[in-house]
PDB file of C-alpha atoms in Angstrom:
ATOM      1  CA  MET A   1      -9.416  41.143   7.322  1.00 55.00           C
ATOM      2  CA  THR A   2      -9.950  39.963  10.667  1.00 74.00           C
ATOM      3  CA  TYR A   3     -12.249  37.047  11.907  1.00 86.00           C
ATOM      4  CA  THR A   4     -12.384  37.155  15.496  1.00 88.00           C
ATOM      5  CA  HIS A   5     -15.774  38.615  16.517  1.00 91.00           C
ATOM      6  CA  LYS A   6     -16.775  34.995  14.022  1.00 93.00           C
ATOM      7  CA  ILE A   7     -15.344  32.540  15.503  1.00 94.00           C
ATOM      8  CA  LEU A   8     -16.294  33.527  18.471  1.00 93.00           C
ATOM      9  CA  GLN A   9     -19.990  33.835  17.099  1.00 94.00           C
ATOM     10  CA  LEU A  10     -19.216  30.501  16.043  1.00 94.00           C
ATOM     11  CA  LYS A  11     -18.260  29.306  20.189  1.00 93.00           C
ATOM     12  CA  GLU A  12     -21.297  30.353  21.072  1.00 92.00           C
ATOM     13  CA  GLN A  13     -23.701  28.686  18.838  1.00 92.00           C
ATOM     14  CA  LEU A  14     -22.043  25.177  18.854  1.00 92.00           C
ATOM     15  CA  ASN A  15     -21.458  25.899  22.743  1.00 89.00           C
ATOM     16  CA  ALA A  16     -25.112  26.773  23.072  1.00 85.00           C
ATOM     17  CA  CYS A  17     -26.542  23.300  21.078  1.00 84.00           C
ATOM     18  CA  ILE A  18     -23.406  21.147  22.573  1.00 84.00           C
ATOM     19  CA  LEU A  19     -23.756  21.610  26.168  1.00 82.00           C
ATOM     20  CA  GLY A  20     -20.839  20.230  28.753  1.00 81.00           C
ATOM     21  CA  GLN A  21     -18.394  20.184  25.733  1.00 85.00           C
ATOM     22  CA  GLU A  22     -16.496  23.480  25.365  1.00 87.00           C
ATOM     23  CA  LYS A  23     -13.100  21.888  25.156  1.00 88.00           C
ATOM     24  CA  LEU A  24     -14.011  19.025  22.607  1.00 90.00           C
ATOM     25  CA  ILE A  25     -15.469  21.863  20.219  1.00 93.00           C
ATOM     26  CA  ASP A  26     -12.194  23.940  20.778  1.00 94.00           C
ATOM     27  CA  MET A  27     -10.702  21.126  18.982  1.00 95.00           C
ATOM     28  CA  VAL A  28     -12.491  20.179  15.718  1.00 95.00           C
ATOM     29  CA  LEU A  29     -12.642  23.940  15.821  1.00 96.00           C
ATOM     30  CA  ILE A  30      -9.199  23.742  15.804  1.00 97.00           C
ATOM     31  CA  GLY A  31      -8.894  20.829  13.319  1.00 96.00           C
ATOM     32  CA  VAL A  32     -11.725  22.097  10.820  1.00 96.00           C
ATOM     33  CA  PHE A  33      -9.588  25.860  10.641  1.00 97.00           C
ATOM     34  CA  ALA A  34      -6.222  23.485   9.432  1.00 96.00           C
ATOM     35  CA  GLN A  35      -8.903  21.550   6.991  1.00 95.00           C
ATOM     36  CA  GLY A  36      -7.479  18.349   9.213  1.00 95.00           C
ATOM     37  CA  HIS A  37      -9.097  14.940   9.604  1.00 96.00           C
ATOM     38  CA  ILE A  38     -11.298  14.009  13.252  1.00 96.00           C
ATOM     39  CA  LEU A  39     -10.633  10.966  15.210  1.00 95.00           C
ATOM     40  CA  LEU A  40     -13.179  11.613  17.804  1.00 94.00           C
ATOM     41  CA  GLU A  41     -13.529   8.640  20.482  1.00 90.00           C
ATOM     42  CA  SER A  42     -16.375   7.998  22.945  1.00 84.00           C
ATOM     43  CA  VAL A  43     -19.629   6.072  24.425  1.00 81.00           C
ATOM     44  CA  PRO A  44     -22.221   6.604  22.079  1.00 80.00           C
ATOM     45  CA  GLY A  45     -24.995   9.342  23.528  1.00 79.00           C
ATOM     46  CA  LEU A  46     -22.827  12.429  23.873  1.00 81.00           C
ATOM     47  CA  ALA A  47     -23.539  14.384  20.828  1.00 82.00           C
ATOM     48  CA  LYS A  48     -20.684  13.801  18.058  1.00 86.00           C
ATOM     49  CA  THR A  49     -23.345  13.863  15.420  1.00 88.00           C
ATOM     50  CA  THR A  50     -24.979  16.724  16.279  1.00 88.00           C
ATOM     51  CA  LEU A  51     -21.830  18.661  16.820  1.00 90.00           C
ATOM     52  CA  ALA A  52     -20.961  17.396  12.994  1.00 92.00           C
ATOM     53  CA  LYS A  53     -24.334  18.966  11.460  1.00 92.00           C
ATOM     54  CA  THR A  54     -24.037  22.273  13.859  1.00 93.00           C
ATOM     55  CA  LEU A  55     -20.332  23.302  12.440  1.00 95.00           C
ATOM     56  CA  ALA A  56     -21.707  21.914   8.576  1.00 95.00           C
ATOM     57  CA  LYS A  57     -24.694  24.534   8.740  1.00 95.00           C
ATOM     58  CA  SER A  58     -23.280  26.828  11.028  1.00 96.00           C
ATOM     59  CA  LEU A  59     -20.289  27.363   8.196  1.00 96.00           C
ATOM     60  CA  GLN A  60     -22.651  26.742   5.000  1.00 96.00           C
ATOM     61  CA  LEU A  61     -20.962  23.318   4.340  1.00 96.00           C
ATOM     62  CA  ASN A  62     -22.399  20.080   3.030  1.00 96.00           C
ATOM     63  CA  PHE A  63     -22.425  18.163   5.412  1.00 96.00           C
ATOM     64  CA  LYS A  64     -23.184  13.042   4.602  1.00 95.00           C
ATOM     65  CA  ARG A  65     -23.483   9.945   7.021  1.00 95.00           C
ATOM     66  CA  ILE A  66     -22.373   6.796   6.517  1.00 93.00           C
ATOM     67  CA  GLN A  67     -22.695   4.470   9.273  1.00 92.00           C
ATOM     68  CA  PHE A  68     -19.971   2.501   8.289  1.00 91.00           C
ATOM     69  CA  THR A  69     -20.842  -1.935   9.247  1.00 88.00           C
ATOM     70  CA  PRO A  70     -19.042  -5.006   9.120  1.00 88.00           C
ATOM     71  CA  ASP A  71     -21.034  -5.664   5.313  1.00 89.00           C
ATOM     72  CA  LEU A  72     -20.046  -2.089   4.082  1.00 90.00           C
ATOM     73  CA  LEU A  73     -18.309  -2.207   0.950  1.00 90.00           C
ATOM     74  CA  PRO A  74     -15.701   0.256  -1.032  1.00 90.00           C
ATOM     75  CA  SER A  75     -18.391   1.510  -3.999  1.00 90.00           C
ATOM     76  CA  ASP A  76     -20.905   2.600  -0.939  1.00 92.00           C
ATOM     77  CA  ILE A  77     -19.017   5.250   0.345  1.00 93.00           C
ATOM     78  CA  LEU A  78     -16.783   6.456  -2.736  1.00 92.00           C
ATOM     79  CA  GLY A  79     -19.264   5.375  -5.544  1.00 90.00           C
ATOM     80  CA  ALA A  80     -19.251   2.946  -8.574  1.00 87.00           C
ATOM     81  CA  GLN A  81     -19.993   3.116 -12.602  1.00 82.00           C
ATOM     82  CA  VAL A  82     -22.958   1.853 -13.373  1.00 86.00           C
ATOM     83  CA  TYR A  83     -24.198   0.244 -16.748  1.00 79.00           C
ATOM     84  CA  ASN A  84     -26.348   2.322 -18.264  1.00 80.00           C
ATOM     85  CA  PRO A  85     -29.129  -0.040 -20.787  1.00 82.00           C
ATOM     86  CA  LYS A  86     -30.487   3.256 -21.870  1.00 79.00           C
ATOM     87  CA  GLU A  87     -26.824   4.814 -23.094  1.00 77.00           C
ATOM     88  CA  ASN A  88     -24.830   1.423 -23.506  1.00 77.00           C
ATOM     89  CA  ASP A  89     -22.399   2.913 -21.642  1.00 81.00           C
ATOM     90  CA  LEU A  90     -21.649   3.230 -18.096  1.00 82.00           C
ATOM     91  CA  GLN A  91     -22.262   6.123 -16.288  1.00 84.00           C
ATOM     92  CA  THR A  92     -20.406   6.788 -12.658  1.00 85.00           C
ATOM     93  CA  ARG A  93     -22.536   7.687  -9.335  1.00 88.00           C
ATOM     94  CA  PHE A  94     -21.639   9.141  -6.596  1.00 91.00           C
ATOM     95  CA  GLY A  95     -21.281   8.091  -3.407  1.00 92.00           C
ATOM     96  CA  PRO A  96     -21.285   9.779   0.004  1.00 94.00           C
ATOM     97  CA  ILE A  97     -17.734  11.224   0.261  1.00 95.00           C
ATOM     98  CA  PHE A  98     -19.014  13.287  -1.988  1.00 96.00           C
ATOM     99  CA  THR A  99     -18.868  16.423   0.146  1.00 96.00           C
ATOM    100  CA  ASN A 100     -17.522  18.762   2.376  1.00 96.00           C
ATOM    101  CA  ILE A 101     -17.508  17.289   5.664  1.00 96.00           C
ATOM    102  CA  LEU A 102     -18.322  13.803   6.034  1.00 96.00           C
ATOM    103  CA  LEU A 103     -19.521  12.424   9.478  1.00 95.00           C
ATOM    104  CA  ALA A 104     -17.931   8.405   9.325  1.00 93.00           C
ATOM    105  CA  ASP A 105     -19.572   6.537  12.346  1.00 92.00           C
ATOM    106  CA  GLU A 106     -18.597   3.689  14.019  1.00 90.00           C
ATOM    107  CA  ILE A 107     -15.717   3.550  12.088  1.00 90.00           C
ATOM    108  CA  ASN A 108     -14.279   0.554  13.423  1.00 87.00           C
ATOM    109  CA  ARG A 109     -16.854  -2.035  12.523  1.00 87.00           C
ATOM    110  CA  ALA A 110     -15.810  -1.495   8.666  1.00 84.00           C
ATOM    111  CA  PRO A 111     -12.952  -3.703   7.797  1.00 82.00           C
ATOM    112  CA  ALA A 112     -10.107  -2.873   6.378  1.00 79.00           C
ATOM    113  CA  LYS A 113     -10.266  -3.341   2.828  1.00 82.00           C
ATOM    114  CA  VAL A 114     -13.058  -1.102   3.527  1.00 84.00           C
ATOM    115  CA  GLN A 115     -11.128   1.684   6.290  1.00 80.00           C
ATOM    116  CA  SER A 116      -8.376   1.650   3.727  1.00 78.00           C
ATOM    117  CA  ALA A 117     -10.904   2.775   0.858  1.00 81.00           C
ATOM    118  CA  LEU A 118     -10.852   6.502   2.980  1.00 86.00           C
ATOM    119  CA  LEU A 119      -6.879   6.402   2.523  1.00 83.00           C
ATOM    120  CA  GLU A 120      -6.674   8.136  -0.509  1.00 83.00           C
ATOM    121  CA  ALA A 121      -9.129  10.412  -0.394  1.00 89.00           C
ATOM    122  CA  MET A 122      -8.374  11.405   3.239  1.00 90.00           C
ATOM    123  CA  GLN A 123      -4.911  12.152   1.815  1.00 88.00           C
ATOM    124  CA  GLU A 124      -4.971  13.028  -1.470  1.00 89.00           C
ATOM    125  CA  ARG A 125      -8.096  14.644  -1.336  1.00 92.00           C
ATOM    126  CA  GLN A 126      -9.284  12.782  -4.810  1.00 91.00           C
ATOM    127  CA  VAL A 127     -10.598   8.839  -5.657  1.00 91.00           C
ATOM    128  CA  THR A 128     -11.075   6.845  -7.786  1.00 87.00           C
ATOM    129  CA  ILE A 129     -13.534   5.105  -9.689  1.00 86.00           C
ATOM    130  CA  GLY A 130     -12.715   3.225 -12.423  1.00 82.00           C
ATOM    131  CA  GLU A 131      -9.666   3.578 -14.306  1.00 83.00           C
ATOM    132  CA  ASP A 132     -10.254   7.660 -13.299  1.00 85.00           C
ATOM    133  CA  SER A 133      -9.648  10.170 -10.745  1.00 89.00           C
ATOM    134  CA  TYR A 134     -12.035  12.969  -9.592  1.00 91.00           C
ATOM    135  CA  LEU A 135     -11.403  15.416  -7.030  1.00 93.00           C
ATOM    136  CA  LEU A 136     -13.545  15.954  -3.342  1.00 94.00           C
ATOM    137  CA  GLN A 137     -14.461  19.734  -2.625  1.00 93.00           C
ATOM    138  CA  ASN A 138     -12.920  21.691  -0.392  1.00 92.00           C
ATOM    139  CA  PRO A 139     -12.763  21.971   2.424  1.00 94.00           C
ATOM    140  CA  PHE A 140     -13.020  17.995   2.556  1.00 96.00           C
ATOM    141  CA  ILE A 141     -13.028  17.677   6.529  1.00 96.00           C
ATOM    142  CA  VAL A 142     -13.702  13.742   8.233  1.00 96.00           C
ATOM    143  CA  ILE A 143     -15.085  13.065  11.510  1.00 96.00           C
ATOM    144  CA  ALA A 144     -14.899   9.868  12.557  1.00 94.00           C
ATOM    145  CA  THR A 145     -15.824   8.468  15.399  1.00 92.00           C
ATOM    146  CA  SER A 146     -14.707   5.446  17.909  1.00 88.00           C
ATOM    147  CA  ASN A 147     -16.464   3.914  20.941  1.00 81.00           C
ATOM    148  CA  PRO A 148     -13.198   1.980  22.302  1.00 76.00           C
ATOM    149  CA  ILE A 149     -14.995   1.018  24.405  1.00 73.00           C
ATOM    150  CA  GLU A 150     -16.492  -2.144  21.865  1.00 67.00           C
ATOM    151  CA  SER A 151     -14.720  -4.774  21.329  1.00 62.00           C
ATOM    152  CA  GLU A 152     -17.603  -7.102  19.836  1.00 65.00           C
ATOM    153  CA  GLY A 153     -18.299  -6.886  16.147  1.00 66.00           C
ATOM    154  CA  VAL A 154     -15.017  -3.938  15.355  1.00 75.00           C
ATOM    155  CA  TYR A 155     -11.459  -3.744  13.423  1.00 77.00           C
ATOM    156  CA  ALA A 156      -8.020  -1.864  14.741  1.00 78.00           C
ATOM    157  CA  LEU A 157      -7.770   0.843  12.843  1.00 83.00           C
ATOM    158  CA  PRO A 158      -4.385   0.117  10.473  1.00 82.00           C
ATOM    159  CA  GLU A 159      -1.106   2.035  11.716  1.00 86.00           C
ATOM    160  CA  ALA A 160      -1.692   4.709   8.573  1.00 85.00           C
ATOM    161  CA  GLN A 161      -5.209   5.455   8.674  1.00 86.00           C
ATOM    162  CA  LEU A 162      -4.314   6.884  11.689  1.00 90.00           C
ATOM    163  CA  ASP A 163      -1.964   8.285  10.218  1.00 93.00           C
ATOM    164  CA  ARG A 164      -3.990  10.165   8.563  1.00 93.00           C
ATOM    165  CA  PHE A 165      -5.919  12.088  11.112  1.00 95.00           C
ATOM    166  CA  MET A 166      -4.721  15.383  12.433  1.00 96.00           C
ATOM    167  CA  LEU A 167      -6.705  14.917  16.320  1.00 97.00           C
ATOM    168  CA  THR A 168      -8.507  12.388  18.473  1.00 95.00           C
ATOM    169  CA  ILE A 169     -10.737  13.848  20.815  1.00 94.00           C
ATOM    170  CA  PRO A 170     -11.373  11.514  23.736  1.00 90.00           C
ATOM    171  CA  LEU A 171     -14.356  12.810  24.441  1.00 87.00           C
ATOM    172  CA  SER A 172     -16.480  13.031  28.249  1.00 83.00           C
ATOM    173  CA  TYR A 173     -19.579  12.554  29.551  1.00 84.00           C
ATOM    174  CA  PRO A 174     -21.398  16.489  30.562  1.00 82.00           C
ATOM    175  CA  ASP A 175     -20.848  17.520  33.727  1.00 84.00           C
ATOM    176  CA  SER A 176     -23.742  18.032  36.400  1.00 86.00           C
ATOM    177  CA  ALA A 177     -25.446  20.764  35.245  1.00 85.00           C
ATOM    178  CA  SER A 178     -24.826  20.967  31.971  1.00 81.00           C
ATOM    179  CA  GLU A 179     -26.767  17.832  31.814  1.00 81.00           C
ATOM    180  CA  VAL A 180     -29.244  19.090  34.033  1.00 85.00           C
ATOM    181  CA  GLN A 181     -29.572  21.542  30.917  1.00 81.00           C
ATOM    182  CA  ILE A 182     -30.096  18.621  28.584  1.00 78.00           C
ATOM    183  CA  LEU A 183     -32.713  17.239  29.947  1.00 80.00           C
ATOM    184  CA  GLN A 184     -34.334  20.842  30.314  1.00 79.00           C
ATOM    185  CA  ASN A 185     -34.877  20.473  26.772  1.00 70.00           C
ATOM    186  CA  LYS A 186     -32.993  23.966  26.851  1.00 59.00           C
ATOM    187  CA  HIS A 187     -30.664  23.507  24.039  1.00 56.00           C
ATOM    188  CA  HIS A 188     -33.367  22.176  21.775  1.00 63.00           C
ATOM    189  CA  ASN A 189     -34.470  23.766  19.015  1.00 66.00           C
ATOM    190  CA  LYS A 190     -32.207  26.008  18.239  1.00 76.00           C
ATOM    191  CA  GLU A 191     -32.039  28.282  15.217  1.00 83.00           C
ATOM    192  CA  ILE A 192     -28.951  27.644  13.662  1.00 89.00           C
ATOM    193  CA  LEU A 193     -27.275  30.296  12.991  1.00 92.00           C
ATOM    194  CA  PRO A 194     -24.813  30.425   9.411  1.00 94.00           C
ATOM    195  CA  ILE A 195     -21.259  32.920  10.267  1.00 95.00           C
ATOM    196  CA  LEU A 196     -18.277  31.378   8.068  1.00 95.00           C
ATOM    197  CA  ASP A 197     -18.718  30.043   4.112  1.00 94.00           C
ATOM    198  CA  ALA A 198     -15.648  28.004   1.602  1.00 94.00           C
ATOM    199  CA  TYR A 199     -14.601  31.032   1.338  1.00 94.00           C
ATOM    200  CA  GLU A 200     -13.229  32.137   4.658  1.00 95.00           C
ATOM    201  CA  LEU A 201     -12.807  29.143   6.062  1.00 95.00           C
ATOM    202  CA  GLU A 202     -10.378  29.148   3.423  1.00 94.00           C
ATOM    203  CA  SER A 203      -8.586  32.724   4.145  1.00 95.00           C
ATOM    204  CA  ILE A 204      -8.561  31.874   8.159  1.00 95.00           C
ATOM    205  CA  LYS A 205      -5.937  28.700   6.698  1.00 94.00           C
ATOM    206  CA  GLN A 206      -3.634  30.435   4.668  1.00 94.00           C
ATOM    207  CA  ALA A 207      -4.003  33.327   8.104  1.00 94.00           C
ATOM    208  CA  ILE A 208      -2.922  29.716  10.380  1.00 95.00           C
ATOM    209  CA  GLN A 209      -0.403  28.777   7.820  1.00 93.00           C
ATOM    210  CA  ALA A 210       1.106  32.581   7.854  1.00 93.00           C
ATOM    211  CA  MET A 211       1.499  32.796  11.315  1.00 93.00           C
ATOM    212  CA  TYR A 212       5.075  33.728  13.130  1.00 95.00           C
ATOM    213  CA  CYS A 213       7.048  29.741  14.562  1.00 94.00           C
ATOM    214  CA  ASP A 214      10.567  31.046  16.203  1.00 95.00           C
ATOM    215  CA  GLU A 215      12.451  28.296  13.915  1.00 96.00           C
ATOM    216  CA  SER A 216      13.065  27.122  17.937  1.00 96.00           C
ATOM    217  CA  LEU A 217      10.249  26.368  17.914  1.00 96.00           C
ATOM    218  CA  TYR A 218      10.184  24.303  14.398  1.00 97.00           C
ATOM    219  CA  ALA A 219      13.598  22.849  16.080  1.00 97.00           C
ATOM    220  CA  TYR A 220      11.036  21.583  19.404  1.00 97.00           C
ATOM    221  CA  ILE A 221       8.408  19.908  17.423  1.00 97.00           C
ATOM    222  CA  VAL A 222      11.097  18.232  15.859  1.00 97.00           C
ATOM    223  CA  ALA A 223      12.955  17.111  18.697  1.00 96.00           C
ATOM    224  CA  LEU A 224       9.026  15.405  20.166  1.00 96.00           C
ATOM    225  CA  SER A 225       8.778  13.952  17.504  1.00 96.00           C
ATOM    226  CA  ASN A 226      12.372  12.197  17.406  1.00 94.00           C
ATOM    227  CA  ALA A 227      11.537  11.087  20.713  1.00 92.00           C
ATOM    228  CA  THR A 228       8.503   8.684  20.411  1.00 92.00           C
ATOM    229  CA  ARG A 229      11.185   6.864  17.255  1.00 90.00           C
ATOM    230  CA  GLN A 230      13.957   5.885  20.128  1.00 87.00           C
ATOM    231  CA  ASN A 231      14.304   3.576  22.533  1.00 80.00           C
ATOM    232  CA  ILE A 232      12.606   4.655  25.948  1.00 80.00           C
ATOM    233  CA  LEU A 233      12.855   3.197  29.493  1.00 75.00           C
ATOM    234  CA  ILE A 234       9.595   3.296  31.505  1.00 79.00           C
ATOM    235  CA  GLU A 235       9.683   1.402  34.380  1.00 75.00           C
ATOM    236  CA  ASN A 236      12.369  -0.210  33.273  1.00 71.00           C
ATOM    237  CA  VAL A 237      10.742  -1.380  30.622  1.00 76.00           C
ATOM    238  CA  GLN A 238      11.249  -0.385  26.574  1.00 83.00           C
ATOM    239  CA  ALA A 239       8.673   1.338  26.221  1.00 82.00           C
ATOM    240  CA  LEU A 240       8.128   1.924  21.914  1.00 85.00           C
ATOM    241  CA  ARG A 241       6.906   0.114  19.216  1.00 85.00           C
ATOM    242  CA  LEU A 242       6.863   2.871  16.918  1.00 87.00           C
ATOM    243  CA  GLY A 243       7.227   6.477  17.046  1.00 89.00           C
ATOM    244  CA  VAL A 244       5.575   9.553  14.978  1.00 93.00           C
ATOM    245  CA  SER A 245       5.848  10.112  11.013  1.00 93.00           C
ATOM    246  CA  PRO A 246       6.961  13.316   9.095  1.00 95.00           C
ATOM    247  CA  ARG A 247       3.295  13.852   9.063  1.00 95.00           C
ATOM    248  CA  ALA A 248       2.291  14.284  12.730  1.00 96.00           C
ATOM    249  CA  SER A 249       5.138  16.902  12.633  1.00 97.00           C
ATOM    250  CA  LEU A 250       3.846  18.681  10.102  1.00 97.00           C
ATOM    251  CA  ASP A 251       0.180  18.418  12.283  1.00 97.00           C
ATOM    252  CA  LEU A 252       0.652  19.014  14.678  1.00 98.00           C
ATOM    253  CA  SER A 253       3.299  22.464  13.589  1.00 97.00           C
ATOM    254  CA  LEU A 254      -0.152  23.465  12.280  1.00 97.00           C
ATOM    255  CA  ALA A 255      -2.572  22.676  14.929  1.00 98.00           C
ATOM    256  CA  ALA A 256      -0.199  24.551  17.337  1.00 98.00           C
ATOM    257  CA  LYS A 257      -0.841  28.339  15.282  1.00 97.00           C
ATOM    258  CA  THR A 258      -4.530  26.920  14.759  1.00 97.00           C
ATOM    259  CA  TYR A 259      -4.789  26.970  18.580  1.00 97.00           C
ATOM    260  CA  ALA A 260      -2.749  30.763  18.769  1.00 96.00           C
ATOM    261  CA  PHE A 261      -4.550  31.938  15.944  1.00 95.00           C
ATOM    262  CA  LEU A 262      -8.114  30.807  18.344  1.00 93.00           C
ATOM    263  CA  HIS A 263      -6.544  32.632  21.051  1.00 92.00           C
ATOM    264  CA  ASP A 264      -5.861  35.481  19.084  1.00 91.00           C
ATOM    265  CA  LYS A 265      -2.420  35.595  18.974  1.00 93.00           C
ATOM    266  CA  ASP A 266       0.342  37.209  16.916  1.00 91.00           C
ATOM    267  CA  TYR A 267       2.977  34.234  17.137  1.00 94.00           C
ATOM    268  CA  VAL A 268       3.451  30.280  18.218  1.00 96.00           C
ATOM    269  CA  SER A 269       4.743  29.739  22.151  1.00 96.00           C
ATOM    270  CA  PRO A 270       5.299  26.376  23.376  1.00 96.00           C
ATOM    271  CA  SER A 271       2.462  26.260  25.643  1.00 96.00           C
ATOM    272  CA  ASP A 272       0.200  26.596  22.317  1.00 97.00           C
ATOM    273  CA  VAL A 273       1.978  22.870  21.045  1.00 97.00           C
ATOM    274  CA  LEU A 274       1.874  21.758  24.687  1.00 97.00           C
ATOM    275  CA  GLU A 275      -1.872  22.091  24.785  1.00 96.00           C
ATOM    276  CA  VAL A 276      -2.113  20.410  21.135  1.00 97.00           C
ATOM    277  CA  LEU A 277       0.632  18.208  21.754  1.00 97.00           C
ATOM    278  CA  PRO A 278      -1.413  15.675  23.111  1.00 96.00           C
ATOM    279  CA  PHE A 279      -4.368  15.360  20.412  1.00 97.00           C
ATOM    280  CA  VAL A 280      -1.881  14.825  17.026  1.00 97.00           C
ATOM    281  CA  PHE A 281       0.244  12.655  19.068  1.00 96.00           C
ATOM    282  CA  THR A 282      -1.100   9.986  21.536  1.00 94.00           C
ATOM    283  CA  HIS A 283      -3.495   7.645  17.895  1.00 94.00           C
ATOM    284  CA  ARG A 284       0.058   8.041  17.057  1.00 94.00           C
ATOM    285  CA  ILE A 285       2.111   6.380  19.523  1.00 91.00           C
ATOM    286  CA  LEU A 286       2.402   2.568  20.164  1.00 89.00           C
ATOM    287  CA  PRO A 287       3.882   1.351  23.379  1.00 88.00           C
ATOM    288  CA  SER A 288       5.562  -2.503  22.833  1.00 84.00           C
ATOM    289  CA  PHE A 289       3.389  -5.165  24.085  1.00 86.00           C
ATOM    290  CA  GLU A 290       5.847  -4.756  27.560  1.00 86.00           C
ATOM    291  CA  ALA A 291       4.585  -1.400  27.930  1.00 81.00           C
ATOM    292  CA  LEU A 292       1.148  -2.029  27.963  1.00 83.00           C
ATOM    293  CA  ALA A 293       1.153  -5.346  30.302  1.00 84.00           C
ATOM    294  CA  MET A 294       2.218  -2.871  32.554  1.00 84.00           C
ATOM    295  CA  GLY A 295      -0.059  -0.645  31.913  1.00 84.00           C
ATOM    296  CA  ILE A 296       2.209   1.590  30.032  1.00 85.00           C
ATOM    297  CA  ASP A 297      -0.124   3.479  27.640  1.00 88.00           C
ATOM    298  CA  SER A 298       0.619   5.727  24.934  1.00 90.00           C
ATOM    299  CA  GLN A 299       0.112   9.344  27.527  1.00 91.00           C
ATOM    300  CA  LYS A 300       2.403   8.113  29.705  1.00 91.00           C
ATOM    301  CA  ILE A 301       5.051   7.578  26.910  1.00 89.00           C
ATOM    302  CA  LEU A 302       4.294  11.024  25.666  1.00 92.00           C
ATOM    303  CA  ASP A 303       4.203  13.024  29.379  1.00 92.00           C
ATOM    304  CA  SER A 304       7.584  11.330  29.713  1.00 91.00           C
ATOM    305  CA  ILE A 305       8.731  12.699  26.400  1.00 92.00           C
ATOM    306  CA  ILE A 306       7.756  15.896  27.470  1.00 94.00           C
ATOM    307  CA  ALA A 307       9.701  15.888  31.410  1.00 93.00           C
ATOM    308  CA  ARG A 308      12.347  14.761  28.588  1.00 92.00           C
ATOM    309  CA  VAL A 309      13.130  17.685  25.975  1.00 94.00           C
ATOM    310  CA  PRO A 310      13.788  20.266  26.991  1.00 94.00           C
ATOM    311  CA  ILE A 311      11.423  24.360  26.068  1.00 93.00           C
ATOM    312  CA  PRO A 312      12.857  26.658  23.961  1.00 88.00           C
TER     313      PRO A 312
END
């Protein structure tokens, strides 16, 4: 079964509700159809919450939002065992993590113990409450937001957690024409129609995983990953402190397949890999302190790696 028409309808509905963010919507759909977790980086007020809610309604999925704060506890996310005096027993109360799409708003405002509570859920799709483990709903997708400009009252996300995010998507302001439309109230009060459901999402994921990808392209993905793990000189500076993990290679492969699928292709090409590469790798590459002092960031390192690794 082909889902081309429904996917186009979904894109149109999201673009009608979230004006001026076409690239963002394309990348978010890659994460959703691949069932990977997404980190959105932007200043406040760019419709991230609206996007997540609209997406959940369009896909007929459960949606919950957690506002991360410095006093948040792991039990506020996962749930806890609570004593019931009537039954003289412990009862499990499930937290908001038991949903399909979880919006983790301002995830970098919570301390490490709370962020780490998400690690098991994001990787294993299960959580442990007390002595028991519970499977999460399928699909389970975390859409987290982070303000990269904020410095007060925030905590850096640990590398282990950053590696759980399939994609990191920086948001930009809408163009002037789109902002005028926002002021004219043209996108408000639009009816959100259900377009796909969880069963169809799973079918799409299976179709994506079955897409043809040549062995030379897998070798290219591994070569890109290996290049991030080696000492490379940029402006006479050892640029890298930490490269990407094998999980990043898997995510890049799946993201490239999803990109090709969404563009109605029958196979994955090098251009598909390069389109999604910055969103998969940039947040996983740690520049050295010397590189940062020279103004060399993850994107510059990635550009250098792309130029060095031959395209098949």
